[in-house]
Amino acid sequence: MELSTEKAKEYILALKDAGSFTFEDIANMSGIPLQTVRNICTGKTPDARFGTISKLVISLGGDLNE
């Protein structure tokens, strides 16, 4: 299964908005550096690793099957 970073980004942003989280909140909850979170969420990192994406999704209460 191929990971679409664009699709993952949209899902992470939807979870961010639903929970009214800031990028800093997400970085603190996931343990991912703030700049990395920003880069993924703004599309500056088009090839984010699955491990990074999964940490972000799980920390926001999301489902990896989405």
Tab-separated table of N, CA, C and O in Angstrom:
chain	number	residue	atom	x	y	z
A	1	MET	N	0.841	-1.187	0.000
A	1	MET	CA	0.000	0.000	0.000
A	1	MET	C	0.883	1.246	0.000
A	1	MET	O	1.793	1.368	0.802
A	2	GLU	N	0.642	2.146	-0.915
A	2	GLU	CA	1.431	3.356	-1.027
A	2	GLU	C	0.792	4.480	-0.214
A	2	GLU	O	-0.426	4.678	-0.257
A	3	LEU	N	1.632	5.201	0.497
A	3	LEU	CA	1.159	6.310	1.318
A	3	LEU	C	1.130	7.580	0.485
A	3	LEU	O	2.115	7.946	-0.143
A	4	SER	N	-0.005	8.228	0.460
A	4	SER	CA	-0.125	9.516	-0.198
A	4	SER	C	0.068	10.594	0.855
A	4	SER	O	-0.783	10.777	1.730
A	5	THR	N	1.209	11.271	0.801
A	5	THR	CA	1.482	12.315	1.786
A	5	THR	C	0.450	13.429	1.693
A	5	THR	O	0.052	13.987	2.706
A	6	GLU	N	-0.008	13.733	0.496
A	6	GLU	CA	-1.022	14.786	0.323
A	6	GLU	C	-2.313	14.398	1.035
A	6	GLU	O	-2.917	15.205	1.739
A	7	LYS	N	-2.733	13.161	0.856
A	7	LYS	CA	-3.950	12.681	1.511
A	7	LYS	C	-3.763	12.657	3.033
A	7	LYS	O	-4.657	13.053	3.780
A	8	ALA	N	-2.592	12.224	3.471
A	8	ALA	CA	-2.285	12.195	4.905
A	8	ALA	C	-2.285	13.611	5.476
A	8	ALA	O	-2.812	13.848	6.562
A	9	LYS	N	-1.720	14.549	4.726
A	9	LYS	CA	-1.689	15.947	5.156
A	9	LYS	C	-3.109	16.480	5.356
A	9	LYS	O	-3.406	17.118	6.370
A	10	GLU	N	-3.978	16.202	4.395
A	10	GLU	CA	-5.366	16.666	4.498
A	10	GLU	C	-6.052	16.068	5.726
A	10	GLU	O	-6.791	16.761	6.425
A	11	TYR	N	-5.792	14.797	5.989
A	11	TYR	CA	-6.392	14.128	7.145
A	11	TYR	C	-5.858	14.724	8.449
A	11	TYR	O	-6.619	15.009	9.374
A	12	ILE	N	-4.557	14.952	8.523
A	12	ILE	CA	-3.953	15.546	9.720
A	12	ILE	C	-4.518	16.948	9.948
A	12	ILE	O	-4.844	17.311	11.089
A	13	LEU	N	-4.644	17.727	8.895
A	13	LEU	CA	-5.205	19.072	9.048
A	13	LEU	C	-6.668	19.029	9.495
A	13	LEU	O	-7.097	19.869	10.293
A	14	ALA	N	-7.426	18.051	9.005
A	14	ALA	CA	-8.821	17.906	9.442
A	14	ALA	C	-8.875	17.556	10.933
A	14	ALA	O	-9.693	18.107	11.677
A	15	LEU	N	-7.995	16.658	11.373
A	15	LEU	CA	-7.939	16.309	12.799
A	15	LEU	C	-7.494	17.506	13.633
A	15	LEU	O	-8.018	17.744	14.724
A	16	LYS	N	-6.534	18.267	13.107
A	16	LYS	CA	-6.048	19.476	13.788
A	16	LYS	C	-7.192	20.460	13.993
A	16	LYS	O	-7.398	20.982	15.090
A	17	ASP	N	-7.948	20.701	12.930
A	17	ASP	CA	-9.052	21.651	13.002
A	17	ASP	C	-10.164	21.144	13.925
A	17	ASP	O	-10.722	21.919	14.703
A	18	ALA	N	-10.466	19.855	13.837
A	18	ALA	CA	-11.533	19.281	14.665
A	18	ALA	C	-11.205	19.393	16.152
A	18	ALA	O	-12.101	19.591	16.974
A	19	GLY	N	-9.931	19.280	16.485
A	19	GLY	CA	-9.529	19.358	17.884
A	19	GLY	C	-9.037	20.726	18.305
A	19	GLY	O	-8.619	20.919	19.444
A	20	SER	N	-9.078	21.682	17.387
A	20	SER	CA	-8.586	23.045	17.638
A	20	SER	C	-7.143	23.040	18.162
A	20	SER	O	-6.804	23.768	19.092
A	21	PHE	N	-6.312	22.181	17.560
A	21	PHE	CA	-4.913	22.081	17.958
A	21	PHE	C	-4.063	23.048	17.148
A	21	PHE	O	-4.366	23.350	15.996
A	22	THR	N	-2.977	23.506	17.749
A	22	THR	CA	-1.979	24.290	17.036
A	22	THR	C	-0.886	23.336	16.571
A	22	THR	O	-0.812	22.190	17.024
A	23	PHE	N	-0.026	23.802	15.692
A	23	PHE	CA	1.107	22.982	15.275
A	23	PHE	C	1.977	22.639	16.493
A	23	PHE	O	2.516	21.548	16.586
A	24	GLU	N	2.114	23.583	17.399
A	24	GLU	CA	2.901	23.346	18.616
A	24	GLU	C	2.262	22.251	19.469
A	24	GLU	O	2.963	21.392	20.012
A	25	ASP	N	0.948	22.279	19.597
A	25	ASP	CA	0.244	21.216	20.327
A	25	ASP	C	0.557	19.850	19.716
A	25	ASP	O	0.857	18.888	20.428
A	26	ILE	N	0.474	19.787	18.395
A	26	ILE	CA	0.702	18.524	17.699
A	26	ILE	C	2.137	18.049	17.914
A	26	ILE	O	2.377	16.866	18.164
A	27	ALA	N	3.089	18.970	17.830
A	27	ALA	CA	4.493	18.613	18.056
A	27	ALA	C	4.688	18.067	19.469
A	27	ALA	O	5.350	17.039	19.662
A	28	ASN	N	4.093	18.716	20.443
A	28	ASN	CA	4.221	18.260	21.827
A	28	ASN	C	3.569	16.901	22.049
A	28	ASN	O	4.110	16.052	22.755
A	29	MET	N	2.415	16.686	21.460
A	29	MET	CA	1.688	15.427	21.647
A	29	MET	C	2.368	14.261	20.930
A	29	MET	O	2.350	13.137	21.416
A	30	SER	N	2.965	14.537	19.783
A	30	SER	CA	3.520	13.462	18.956
A	30	SER	C	5.004	13.206	19.182
A	30	SER	O	5.505	12.144	18.835
A	31	GLY	N	5.702	14.212	19.702
A	31	GLY	CA	7.149	14.089	19.838
A	31	GLY	C	7.888	14.390	18.533
A	31	GLY	O	9.096	14.218	18.443
A	32	ILE	N	7.149	14.857	17.531
A	32	ILE	CA	7.741	15.235	16.241
A	32	ILE	C	8.154	16.708	16.336
A	32	ILE	O	7.388	17.531	16.838
A	33	PRO	N	9.348	17.067	15.861
A	33	PRO	CA	9.769	18.473	15.930
A	33	PRO	C	8.748	19.414	15.267
A	33	PRO	O	8.155	19.083	14.230
A	34	LEU	N	8.576	20.571	15.867
A	34	LEU	CA	7.607	21.556	15.393
A	34	LEU	C	7.811	21.884	13.914
A	34	LEU	O	6.847	21.932	13.148
A	35	GLN	N	9.036	22.092	13.482
A	35	GLN	CA	9.280	22.448	12.083
A	35	GLN	C	8.878	21.315	11.142
A	35	GLN	O	8.341	21.560	10.059
A	36	THR	N	9.069	20.084	11.572
A	36	THR	CA	8.664	18.940	10.752
A	36	THR	C	7.145	18.896	10.621
A	36	THR	O	6.615	18.668	9.532
A	37	VAL	N	6.450	19.136	11.731
A	37	VAL	CA	4.984	19.171	11.701
A	37	VAL	C	4.519	20.252	10.729
A	37	VAL	O	3.667	20.012	9.872
A	38	ARG	N	5.089	21.431	10.842
A	38	ARG	CA	4.724	22.532	9.938
A	38	ARG	C	5.005	22.177	8.486
A	38	ARG	O	4.185	22.438	7.599
A	39	ASN	N	6.179	21.594	8.230
A	39	ASN	CA	6.553	21.251	6.862
A	39	ASN	C	5.594	20.232	6.251
A	39	ASN	O	5.233	20.343	5.079
A	40	ILE	N	5.198	19.243	7.021
A	40	ILE	CA	4.265	18.243	6.514
A	40	ILE	C	2.900	18.878	6.251
A	40	ILE	O	2.294	18.657	5.202
A	41	CYS	N	2.438	19.677	7.193
A	41	CYS	CA	1.098	20.262	7.092
A	41	CYS	C	0.989	21.360	6.041
A	41	CYS	O	-0.115	21.669	5.594
A	42	THR	N	2.108	21.928	5.648
A	42	THR	CA	2.069	22.965	4.610
A	42	THR	C	2.505	22.434	3.251
A	42	THR	O	2.546	23.184	2.279
A	43	GLY	N	2.847	21.152	3.190
A	43	GLY	CA	3.223	20.553	1.921
A	43	GLY	C	4.680	20.716	1.545
A	43	GLY	O	5.080	20.356	0.438
A	44	LYS	N	5.504	21.250	2.445
A	44	LYS	CA	6.921	21.433	2.141
A	44	LYS	C	7.702	20.115	2.228
A	44	LYS	O	8.835	20.059	1.786
A	45	THR	N	7.083	19.099	2.811
A	45	THR	CA	7.693	17.771	2.883
A	45	THR	C	6.779	16.810	2.122
A	45	THR	O	5.883	16.210	2.704
A	46	PRO	N	7.000	16.679	0.827
A	46	PRO	CA	6.099	15.865	0.008
A	46	PRO	C	6.288	14.364	0.165
A	46	PRO	O	5.488	13.582	-0.328
A	47	ASP	N	7.342	13.945	0.855
A	47	ASP	CA	7.632	12.516	0.974
A	47	ASP	C	7.872	12.102	2.426
A	47	ASP	O	8.846	11.426	2.733
A	48	ALA	N	6.965	12.513	3.294
A	48	ALA	CA	7.107	12.187	4.717
A	48	ALA	C	7.059	10.679	4.920
A	48	ALA	O	6.363	9.962	4.209
A	49	ARG	N	7.804	10.217	5.894
A	49	ARG	CA	7.851	8.782	6.193
A	49	ARG	C	6.587	8.324	6.884
A	49	ARG	O	5.947	9.076	7.613
A	50	PHE	N	6.266	7.048	6.660
A	50	PHE	CA	5.071	6.471	7.267
A	50	PHE	C	5.115	6.572	8.787
A	50	PHE	O	4.108	6.887	9.418
A	51	GLY	N	6.263	6.331	9.389
A	51	GLY	CA	6.389	6.399	10.845
A	51	GLY	C	6.043	7.776	11.390
A	51	GLY	O	5.395	7.899	12.428
A	52	THR	N	6.468	8.795	10.686
A	52	THR	CA	6.178	10.170	11.099
A	52	THR	C	4.690	10.459	10.964
A	52	THR	O	4.066	10.996	11.886
A	53	ILE	N	4.133	10.103	9.820
A	53	ILE	CA	2.703	10.325	9.591
A	53	ILE	C	1.878	9.573	10.624
A	53	ILE	O	0.929	10.116	11.197
A	54	SER	N	2.245	8.330	10.898
A	54	SER	CA	1.466	7.530	11.852
A	54	SER	C	1.519	8.134	13.250
A	54	SER	O	0.506	8.162	13.950
A	55	LYS	N	2.672	8.642	13.670
A	55	LYS	CA	2.769	9.296	14.985
A	55	LYS	C	1.844	10.511	15.055
A	55	LYS	O	1.186	10.741	16.063
A	56	LEU	N	1.819	11.275	13.988
A	56	LEU	CA	0.957	12.462	13.959
A	56	LEU	C	-0.513	12.074	14.036
A	56	LEU	O	-1.272	12.627	14.835
A	57	VAL	N	-0.911	11.122	13.215
A	57	VAL	CA	-2.315	10.700	13.177
A	57	VAL	C	-2.746	10.120	14.522
A	57	VAL	O	-3.788	10.491	15.067
A	58	ILE	N	-1.943	9.237	15.081
A	58	ILE	CA	-2.289	8.603	16.361
A	58	ILE	C	-2.351	9.633	17.480
A	58	ILE	O	-3.267	9.608	18.306
A	59	SER	N	-1.405	10.563	17.507
A	59	SER	CA	-1.400	11.573	18.575
A	59	SER	C	-2.632	12.475	18.510
A	59	SER	O	-3.057	13.027	19.522
A	60	LEU	N	-3.216	12.606	17.319
A	60	LEU	CA	-4.424	13.427	17.154
A	60	LEU	C	-5.701	12.625	17.317
A	60	LEU	O	-6.800	13.142	17.142
A	61	GLY	N	-5.565	11.336	17.636
A	61	GLY	CA	-6.727	10.489	17.839
A	61	GLY	C	-7.323	9.952	16.555
A	61	GLY	O	-8.448	9.488	16.534
A	62	GLY	N	-6.541	10.013	15.485
A	62	GLY	CA	-7.020	9.558	14.195
A	62	GLY	C	-6.864	8.051	14.020
A	62	GLY	O	-6.320	7.359	14.871
A	63	ASP	N	-7.335	7.584	12.889
A	63	ASP	CA	-7.318	6.163	12.545
A	63	ASP	C	-6.407	5.967	11.338
A	63	ASP	O	-6.616	6.595	10.295
A	64	LEU	N	-5.408	5.112	11.459
A	64	LEU	CA	-4.469	4.878	10.363
A	64	LEU	C	-5.127	4.217	9.158
A	64	LEU	O	-4.553	4.206	8.076
A	65	ASN	N	-6.298	3.692	9.321
A	65	ASN	CA	-7.000	3.063	8.213
A	65	ASN	C	-7.773	4.066	7.362
A	65	ASN	O	-8.352	3.694	6.355
A	66	GLU	N	-7.839	5.291	7.799
A	66	GLU	CA	-8.589	6.318	7.048
A	66	GLU	C	-7.892	6.666	5.769
A	66	GLU	O	-6.789	6.798	5.584
